[in-house]
Coordinates of N, CA and C in Angstrom, one line a residue:
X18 N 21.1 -27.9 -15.9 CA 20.7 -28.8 -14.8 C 21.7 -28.7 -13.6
X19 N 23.1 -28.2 -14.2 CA 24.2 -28.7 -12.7 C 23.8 -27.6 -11.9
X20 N 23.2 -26.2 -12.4 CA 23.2 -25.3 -11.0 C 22.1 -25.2 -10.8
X21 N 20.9 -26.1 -11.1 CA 19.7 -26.4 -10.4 C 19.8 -27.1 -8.8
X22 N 20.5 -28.5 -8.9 CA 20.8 -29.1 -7.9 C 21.6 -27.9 -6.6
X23 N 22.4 -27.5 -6.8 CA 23.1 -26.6 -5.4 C 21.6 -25.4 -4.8
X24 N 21.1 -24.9 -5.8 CA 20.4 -24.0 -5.3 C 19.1 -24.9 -4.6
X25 N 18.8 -26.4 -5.0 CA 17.7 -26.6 -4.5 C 18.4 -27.4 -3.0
X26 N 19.5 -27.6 -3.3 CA 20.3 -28.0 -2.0 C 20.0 -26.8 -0.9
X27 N 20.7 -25.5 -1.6 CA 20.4 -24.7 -0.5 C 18.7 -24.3 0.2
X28 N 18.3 -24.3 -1.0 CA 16.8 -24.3 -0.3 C 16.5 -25.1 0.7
X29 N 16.5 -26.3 0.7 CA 16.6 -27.4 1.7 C 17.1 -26.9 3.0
X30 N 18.2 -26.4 3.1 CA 18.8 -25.8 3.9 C 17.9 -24.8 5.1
X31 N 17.1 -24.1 4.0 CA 16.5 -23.2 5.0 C 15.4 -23.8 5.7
X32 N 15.2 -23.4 7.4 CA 14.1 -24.1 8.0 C 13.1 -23.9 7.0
X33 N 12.2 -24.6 7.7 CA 10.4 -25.2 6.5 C 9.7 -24.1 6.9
X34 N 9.3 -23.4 8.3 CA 8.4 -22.9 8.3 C 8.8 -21.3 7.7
X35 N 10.2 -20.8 7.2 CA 10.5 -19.8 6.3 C 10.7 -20.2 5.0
X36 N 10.8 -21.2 4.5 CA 10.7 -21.8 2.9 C 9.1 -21.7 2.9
X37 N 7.9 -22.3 3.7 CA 6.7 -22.2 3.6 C 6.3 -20.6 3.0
X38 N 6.5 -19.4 3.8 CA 6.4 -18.4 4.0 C 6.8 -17.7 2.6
X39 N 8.2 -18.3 2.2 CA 8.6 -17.7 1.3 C 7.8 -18.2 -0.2
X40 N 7.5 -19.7 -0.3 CA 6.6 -19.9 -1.4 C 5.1 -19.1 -1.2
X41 N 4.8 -19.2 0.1 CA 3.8 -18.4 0.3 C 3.9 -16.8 -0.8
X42 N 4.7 -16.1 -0.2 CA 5.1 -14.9 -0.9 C 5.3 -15.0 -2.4
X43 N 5.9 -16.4 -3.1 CA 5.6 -16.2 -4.5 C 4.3 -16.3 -5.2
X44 N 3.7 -17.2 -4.5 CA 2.1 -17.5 -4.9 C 1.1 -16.4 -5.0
X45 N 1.6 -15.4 -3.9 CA 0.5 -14.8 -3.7 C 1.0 -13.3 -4.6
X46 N 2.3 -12.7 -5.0 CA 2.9 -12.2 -5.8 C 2.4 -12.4 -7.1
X47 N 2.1 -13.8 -7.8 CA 2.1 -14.3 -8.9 C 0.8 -14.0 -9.3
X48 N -0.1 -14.7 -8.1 CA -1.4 -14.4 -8.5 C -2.3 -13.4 -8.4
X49 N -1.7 -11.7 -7.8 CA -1.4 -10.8 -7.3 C -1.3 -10.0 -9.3
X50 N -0.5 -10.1 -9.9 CA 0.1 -10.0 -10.5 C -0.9 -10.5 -12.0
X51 N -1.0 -11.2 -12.2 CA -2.1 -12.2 -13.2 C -3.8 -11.9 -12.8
X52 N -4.2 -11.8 -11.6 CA -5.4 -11.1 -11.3 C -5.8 -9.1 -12.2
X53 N -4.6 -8.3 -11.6 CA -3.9 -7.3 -11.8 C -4.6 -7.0 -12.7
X54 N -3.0 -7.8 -13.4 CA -2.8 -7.1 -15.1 C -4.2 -8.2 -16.2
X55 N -4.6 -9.2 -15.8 CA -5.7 -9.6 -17.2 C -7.1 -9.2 -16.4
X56 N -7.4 -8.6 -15.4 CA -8.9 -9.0 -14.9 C -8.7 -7.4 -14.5
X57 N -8.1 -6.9 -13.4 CA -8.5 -5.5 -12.9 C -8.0 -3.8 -13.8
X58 N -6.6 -4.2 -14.0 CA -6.7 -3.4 -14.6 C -7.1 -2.8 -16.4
X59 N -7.6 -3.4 -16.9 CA -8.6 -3.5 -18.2 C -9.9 -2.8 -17.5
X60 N -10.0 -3.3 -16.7 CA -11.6 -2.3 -15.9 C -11.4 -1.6 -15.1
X61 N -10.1 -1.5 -14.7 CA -10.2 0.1 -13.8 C -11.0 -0.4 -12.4
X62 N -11.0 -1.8 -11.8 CA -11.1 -1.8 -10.8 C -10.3 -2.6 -10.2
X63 N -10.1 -2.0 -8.9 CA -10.4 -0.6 -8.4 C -9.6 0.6 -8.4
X64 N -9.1 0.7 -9.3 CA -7.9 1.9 -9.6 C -9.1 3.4 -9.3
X65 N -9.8 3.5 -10.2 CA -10.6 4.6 -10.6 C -11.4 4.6 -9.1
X66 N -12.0 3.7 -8.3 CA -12.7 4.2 -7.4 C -11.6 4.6 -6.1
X67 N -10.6 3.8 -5.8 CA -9.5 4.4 -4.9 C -9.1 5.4 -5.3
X68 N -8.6 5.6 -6.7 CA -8.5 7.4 -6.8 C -9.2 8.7 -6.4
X69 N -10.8 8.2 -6.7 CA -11.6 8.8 -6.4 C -11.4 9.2 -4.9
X70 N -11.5 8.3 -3.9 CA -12.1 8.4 -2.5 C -10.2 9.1 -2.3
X71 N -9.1 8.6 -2.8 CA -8.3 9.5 -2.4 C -8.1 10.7 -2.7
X72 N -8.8 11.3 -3.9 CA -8.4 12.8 -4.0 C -9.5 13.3 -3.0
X73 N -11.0 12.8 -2.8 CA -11.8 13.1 -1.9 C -11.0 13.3 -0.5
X74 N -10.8 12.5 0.1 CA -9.6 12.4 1.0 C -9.0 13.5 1.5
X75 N -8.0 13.7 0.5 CA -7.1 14.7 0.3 C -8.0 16.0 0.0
X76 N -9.2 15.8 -0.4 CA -9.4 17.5 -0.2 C -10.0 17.6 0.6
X77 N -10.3 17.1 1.6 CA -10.5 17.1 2.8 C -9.7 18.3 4.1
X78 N -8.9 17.1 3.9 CA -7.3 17.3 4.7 C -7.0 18.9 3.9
X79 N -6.8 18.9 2.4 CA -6.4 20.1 2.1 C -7.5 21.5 2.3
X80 N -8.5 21.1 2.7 CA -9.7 22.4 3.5 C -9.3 22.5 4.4
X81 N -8.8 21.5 5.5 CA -8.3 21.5 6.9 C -6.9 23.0 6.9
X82 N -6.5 22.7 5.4 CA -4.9 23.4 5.7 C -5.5 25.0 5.1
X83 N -6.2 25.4 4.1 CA -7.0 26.1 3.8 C -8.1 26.6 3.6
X84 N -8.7 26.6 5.0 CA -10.1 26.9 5.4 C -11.2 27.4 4.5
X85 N -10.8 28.6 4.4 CA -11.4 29.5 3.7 C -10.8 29.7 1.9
X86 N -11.3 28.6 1.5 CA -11.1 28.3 0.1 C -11.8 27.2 -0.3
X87 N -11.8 27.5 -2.0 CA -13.0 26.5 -3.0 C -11.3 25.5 -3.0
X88 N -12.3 24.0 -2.4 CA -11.3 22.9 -3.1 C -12.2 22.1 -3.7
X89 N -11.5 22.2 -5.1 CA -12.2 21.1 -6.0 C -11.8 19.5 -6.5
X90 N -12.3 18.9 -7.0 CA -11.5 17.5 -7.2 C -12.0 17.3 -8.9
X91 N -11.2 17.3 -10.1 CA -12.0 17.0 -11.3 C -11.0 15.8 -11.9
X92 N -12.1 14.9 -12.2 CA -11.2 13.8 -12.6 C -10.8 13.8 -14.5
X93 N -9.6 13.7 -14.4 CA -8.8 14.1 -16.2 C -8.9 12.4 -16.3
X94 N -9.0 12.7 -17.5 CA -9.3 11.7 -18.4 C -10.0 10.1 -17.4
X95 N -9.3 8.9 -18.2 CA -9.6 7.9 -16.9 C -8.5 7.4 -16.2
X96 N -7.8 8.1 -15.7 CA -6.7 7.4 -14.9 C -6.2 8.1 -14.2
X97 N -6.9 9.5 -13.9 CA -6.3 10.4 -12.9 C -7.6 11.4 -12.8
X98 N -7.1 11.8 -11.0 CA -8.2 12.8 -10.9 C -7.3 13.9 -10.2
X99 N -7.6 15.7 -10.6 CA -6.4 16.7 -9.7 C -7.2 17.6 -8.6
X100 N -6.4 17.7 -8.3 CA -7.1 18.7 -7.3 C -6.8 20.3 -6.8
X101 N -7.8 21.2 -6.8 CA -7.7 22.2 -7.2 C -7.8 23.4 -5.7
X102 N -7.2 24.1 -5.2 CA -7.2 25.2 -4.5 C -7.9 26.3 -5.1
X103 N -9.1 27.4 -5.0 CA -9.5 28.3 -5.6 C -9.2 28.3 -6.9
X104 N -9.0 27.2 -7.9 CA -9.3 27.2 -9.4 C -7.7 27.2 -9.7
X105 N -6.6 27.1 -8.7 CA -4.7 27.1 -9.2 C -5.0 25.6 -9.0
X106 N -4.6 24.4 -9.9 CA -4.1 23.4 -9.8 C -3.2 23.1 -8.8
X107 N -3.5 21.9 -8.0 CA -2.2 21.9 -6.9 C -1.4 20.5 -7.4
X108 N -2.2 18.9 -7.6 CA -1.9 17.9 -7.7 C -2.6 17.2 -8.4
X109 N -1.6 16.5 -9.2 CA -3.0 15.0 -10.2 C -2.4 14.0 -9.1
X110 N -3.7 13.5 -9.3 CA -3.4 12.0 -8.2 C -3.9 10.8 -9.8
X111 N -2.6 10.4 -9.9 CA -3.3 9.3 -11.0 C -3.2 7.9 -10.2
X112 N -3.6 7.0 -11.1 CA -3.7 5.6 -10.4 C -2.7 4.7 -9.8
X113 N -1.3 5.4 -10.1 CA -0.7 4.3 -9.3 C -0.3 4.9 -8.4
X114 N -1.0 6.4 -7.6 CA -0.8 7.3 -6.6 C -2.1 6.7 -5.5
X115 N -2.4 5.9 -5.9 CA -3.8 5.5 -4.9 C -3.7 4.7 -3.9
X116 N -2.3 4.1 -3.4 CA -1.8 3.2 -2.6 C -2.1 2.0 -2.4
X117 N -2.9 1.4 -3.9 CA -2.9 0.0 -4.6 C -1.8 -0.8 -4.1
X118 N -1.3 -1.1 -4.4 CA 0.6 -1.4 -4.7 C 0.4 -1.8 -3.2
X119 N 0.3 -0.5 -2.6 CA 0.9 -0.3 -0.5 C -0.2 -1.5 -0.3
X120 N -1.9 -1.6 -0.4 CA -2.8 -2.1 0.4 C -2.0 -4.1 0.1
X121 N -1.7 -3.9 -1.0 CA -1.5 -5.2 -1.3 C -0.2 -5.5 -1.0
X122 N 0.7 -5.0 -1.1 CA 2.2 -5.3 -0.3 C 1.6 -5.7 1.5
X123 N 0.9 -4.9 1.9 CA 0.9 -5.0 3.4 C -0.2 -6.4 3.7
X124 N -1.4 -6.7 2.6 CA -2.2 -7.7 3.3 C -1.1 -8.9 2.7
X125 N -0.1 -8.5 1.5 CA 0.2 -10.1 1.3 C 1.0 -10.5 2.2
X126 N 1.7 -9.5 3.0 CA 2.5 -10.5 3.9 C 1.4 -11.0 5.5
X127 N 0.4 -9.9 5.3 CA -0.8 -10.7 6.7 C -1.2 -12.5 6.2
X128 N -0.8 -12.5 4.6 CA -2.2 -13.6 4.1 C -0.5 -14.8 4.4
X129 N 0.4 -14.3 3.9 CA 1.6 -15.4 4.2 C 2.1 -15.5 5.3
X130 N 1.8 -14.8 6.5 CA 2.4 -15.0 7.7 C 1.4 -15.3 9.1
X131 N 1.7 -16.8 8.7 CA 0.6 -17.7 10.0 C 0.4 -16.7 11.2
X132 N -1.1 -17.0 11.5 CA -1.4 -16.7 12.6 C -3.2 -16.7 12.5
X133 N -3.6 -16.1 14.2 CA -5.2 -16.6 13.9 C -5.7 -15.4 13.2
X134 N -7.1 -16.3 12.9 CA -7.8 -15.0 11.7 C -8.2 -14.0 12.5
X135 N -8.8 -14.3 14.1 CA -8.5 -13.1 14.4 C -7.6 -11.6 13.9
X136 N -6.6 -12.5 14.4 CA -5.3 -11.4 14.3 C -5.2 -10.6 12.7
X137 N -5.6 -11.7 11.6 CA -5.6 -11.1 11.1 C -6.3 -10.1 10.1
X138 N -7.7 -10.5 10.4 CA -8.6 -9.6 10.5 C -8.3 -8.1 10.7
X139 N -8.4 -7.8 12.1 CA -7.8 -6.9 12.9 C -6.6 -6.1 12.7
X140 N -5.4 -6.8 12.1 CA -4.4 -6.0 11.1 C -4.7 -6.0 9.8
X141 N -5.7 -6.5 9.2 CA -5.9 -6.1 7.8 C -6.6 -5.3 8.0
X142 N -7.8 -4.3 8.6 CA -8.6 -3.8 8.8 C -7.7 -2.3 9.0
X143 N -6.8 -2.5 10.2 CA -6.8 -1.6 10.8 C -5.2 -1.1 9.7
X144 N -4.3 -2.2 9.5 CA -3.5 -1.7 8.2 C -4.2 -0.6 6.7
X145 N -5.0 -1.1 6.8 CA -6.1 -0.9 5.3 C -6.6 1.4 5.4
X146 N -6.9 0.9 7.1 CA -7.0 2.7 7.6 C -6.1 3.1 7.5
X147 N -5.1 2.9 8.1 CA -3.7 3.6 8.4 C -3.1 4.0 6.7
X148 N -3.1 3.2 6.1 CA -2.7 3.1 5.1 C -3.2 4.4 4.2
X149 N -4.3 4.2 4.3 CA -5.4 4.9 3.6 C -5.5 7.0 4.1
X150 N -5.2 7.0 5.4 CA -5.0 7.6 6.5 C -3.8 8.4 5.8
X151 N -2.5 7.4 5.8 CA -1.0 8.5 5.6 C -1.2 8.5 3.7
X152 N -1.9 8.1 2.8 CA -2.2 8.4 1.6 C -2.7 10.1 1.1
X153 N -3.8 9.3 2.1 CA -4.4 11.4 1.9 C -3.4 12.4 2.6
X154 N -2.7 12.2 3.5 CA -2.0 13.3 4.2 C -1.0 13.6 3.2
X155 N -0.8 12.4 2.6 CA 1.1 12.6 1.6 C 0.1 13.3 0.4
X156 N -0.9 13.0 -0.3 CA -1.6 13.7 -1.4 C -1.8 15.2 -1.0
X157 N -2.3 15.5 0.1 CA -2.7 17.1 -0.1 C -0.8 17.2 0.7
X158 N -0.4 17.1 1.2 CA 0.8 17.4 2.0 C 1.4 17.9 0.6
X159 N 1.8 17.3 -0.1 CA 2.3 17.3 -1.9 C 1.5 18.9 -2.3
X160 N 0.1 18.7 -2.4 CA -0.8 19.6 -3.0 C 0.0 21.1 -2.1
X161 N 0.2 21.0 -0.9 CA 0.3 22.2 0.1 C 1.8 22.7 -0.3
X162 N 2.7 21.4 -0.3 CA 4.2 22.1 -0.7 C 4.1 22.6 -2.5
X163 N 3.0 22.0 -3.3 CA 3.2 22.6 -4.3 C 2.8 24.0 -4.3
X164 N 2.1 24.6 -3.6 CA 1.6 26.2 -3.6 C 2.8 26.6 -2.7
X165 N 3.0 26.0 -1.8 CA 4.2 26.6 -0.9 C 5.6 27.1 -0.9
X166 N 5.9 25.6 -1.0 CA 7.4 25.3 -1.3 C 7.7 24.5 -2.9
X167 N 7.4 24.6 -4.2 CA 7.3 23.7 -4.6 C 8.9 23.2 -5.1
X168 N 9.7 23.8 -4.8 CA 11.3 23.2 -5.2 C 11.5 21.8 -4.0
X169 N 10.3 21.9 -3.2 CA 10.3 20.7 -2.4 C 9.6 19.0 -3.3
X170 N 8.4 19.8 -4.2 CA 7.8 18.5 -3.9 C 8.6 17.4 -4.6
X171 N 9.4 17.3 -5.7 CA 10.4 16.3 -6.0 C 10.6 15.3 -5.0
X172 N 11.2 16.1 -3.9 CA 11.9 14.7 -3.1 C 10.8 14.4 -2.1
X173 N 10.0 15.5 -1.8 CA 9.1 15.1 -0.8 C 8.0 13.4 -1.5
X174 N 7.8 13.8 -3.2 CA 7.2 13.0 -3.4 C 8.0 11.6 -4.1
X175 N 9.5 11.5 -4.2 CA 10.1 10.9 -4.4 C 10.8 10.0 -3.0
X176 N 10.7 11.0 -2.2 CA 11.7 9.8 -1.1 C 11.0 10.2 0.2
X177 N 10.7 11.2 0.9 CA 10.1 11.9 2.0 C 8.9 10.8 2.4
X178 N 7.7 11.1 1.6 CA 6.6 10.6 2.0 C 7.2 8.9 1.7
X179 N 7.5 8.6 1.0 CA 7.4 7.2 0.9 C 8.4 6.1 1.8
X180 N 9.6 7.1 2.2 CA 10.3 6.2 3.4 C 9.2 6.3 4.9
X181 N 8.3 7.4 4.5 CA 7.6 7.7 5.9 C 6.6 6.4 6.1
X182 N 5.8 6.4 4.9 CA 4.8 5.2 4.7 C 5.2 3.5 4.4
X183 N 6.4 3.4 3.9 CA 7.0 2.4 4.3 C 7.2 1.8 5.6
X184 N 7.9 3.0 6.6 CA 8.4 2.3 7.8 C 7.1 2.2 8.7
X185 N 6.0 3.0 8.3 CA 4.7 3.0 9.4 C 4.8 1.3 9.0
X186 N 4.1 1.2 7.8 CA 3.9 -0.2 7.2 C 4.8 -1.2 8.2
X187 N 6.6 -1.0 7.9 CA 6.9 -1.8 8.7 C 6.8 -2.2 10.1
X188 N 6.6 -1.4 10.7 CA 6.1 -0.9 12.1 C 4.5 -1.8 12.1
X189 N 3.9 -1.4 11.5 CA 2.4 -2.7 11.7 C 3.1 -4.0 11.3
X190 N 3.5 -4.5 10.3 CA 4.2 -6.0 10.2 C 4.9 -6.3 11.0
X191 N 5.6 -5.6 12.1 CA 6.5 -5.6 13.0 C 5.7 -6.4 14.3
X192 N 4.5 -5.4 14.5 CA 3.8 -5.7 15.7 C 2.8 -6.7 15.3
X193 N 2.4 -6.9 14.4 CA 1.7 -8.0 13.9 C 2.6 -9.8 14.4
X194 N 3.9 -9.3 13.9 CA 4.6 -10.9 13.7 C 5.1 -11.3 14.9
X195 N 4.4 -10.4 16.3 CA 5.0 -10.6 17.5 C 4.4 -12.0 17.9
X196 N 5.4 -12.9 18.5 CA 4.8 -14.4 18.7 C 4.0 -14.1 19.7
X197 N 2.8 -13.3 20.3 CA 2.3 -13.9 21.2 C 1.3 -14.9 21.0
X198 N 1.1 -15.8 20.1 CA 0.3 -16.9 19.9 C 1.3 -17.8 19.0
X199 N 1.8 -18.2 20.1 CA 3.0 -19.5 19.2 C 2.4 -20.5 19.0
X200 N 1.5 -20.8 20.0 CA 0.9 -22.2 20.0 C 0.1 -22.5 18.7
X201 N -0.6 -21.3 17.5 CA -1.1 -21.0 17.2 C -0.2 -21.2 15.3
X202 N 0.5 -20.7 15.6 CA 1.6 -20.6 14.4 C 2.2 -21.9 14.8
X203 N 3.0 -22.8 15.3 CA 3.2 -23.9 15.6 C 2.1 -24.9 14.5
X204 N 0.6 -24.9 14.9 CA -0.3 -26.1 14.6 C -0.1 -25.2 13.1
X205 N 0.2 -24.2 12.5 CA -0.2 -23.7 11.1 C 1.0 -24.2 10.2
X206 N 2.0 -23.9 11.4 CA 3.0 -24.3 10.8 C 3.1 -26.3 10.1
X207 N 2.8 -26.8 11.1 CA 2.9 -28.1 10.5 C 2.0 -29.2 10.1
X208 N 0.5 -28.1 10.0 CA -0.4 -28.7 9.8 C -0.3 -28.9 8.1

């Protein structure tokens, strides 16, 4: 009990409308989490259909880089689907390649951080493209350095693409949490 009291001292401490924010963030984490793992992932939704539309995606993008070639997409078992250049495998895209994780990192901080539904509408919507947008590029991008370069894809798919998709991400949260509607966060804040 004695190092309950200092830490809930310090909590205190921090203004209300970033303690708000921050319980915000656990709630929505928790139930994030408990939704997830007992209800979505047992059924594969939506793991299995975001995989789908992203290897689709990606062979898109990867026709764009290889015009004149058969690209195929066959989905292995249920938890991944790969993608194929004239019949040489280039990439499996399994399910936690589908930018799950990303869509939901980026709407939980829209759903915790006051502001009008406009706004957030409008950055969920347009976060949700973008998102979806640098996913397929980093899948076939991966698929292209694996025929290409493949002593690359390691880091490209370990650190490359993902500081890239991170900082876009931050970059929308960025411009998102710009006060131009204080008056707006204000009444959320203390209502």
């Amino acid at each position: 009990m004695s190092f309950i009291q200092p830490l809930k001292a310090k909590f205190y401490t921090i203004p209300q409308p970033i303690r708000a924010f921050l319980l915000r963030v656990v709630v929505v984490f928790i139930l994030w989490k408990l939704v997830y793992h007992t209800v979505l992932l047992p059924t594969q939704i939506p793991d299995a259909w975001l995989t789908h539309i992203s290897a689709k995606g990606a062979s898109v993008i990867t026709s764009w880089l290889y015009p004149s070639t058969t690209i195929t997409v066959v989905q292995v078992a249920d938890i991944a689907e790969r993608l194929y250049v004239n019949g040489k495998r280039t990439i499996g895209i399994a399910h936690n390649c589908n930018a799950l994780e990303l869509y939901v990192l980026y709407i939980g901080y829209i759903i915790c951080r006051p502001a009008p539904i406009k706004k957030r509408l409008i950055y969920t919507f347009l976060g949700i493209a973008i998102i979806y947008l640098l996913n397929i590029i980093r899948i076939a991008g991966l698929g292209w350095l694996y025929l290409e370069h493949p002593r690359m894809v390691d880091f490209a798919h370990k650190y490359a693409f993902k500081a890239v998709v991170y900082f876009v991400i931050y970059l929308l949260w960025n411009e998102y949490s710009k006060q131009k509607d204080t008056a707006i966060l204000e009444q959320t804040i203390t209502a």
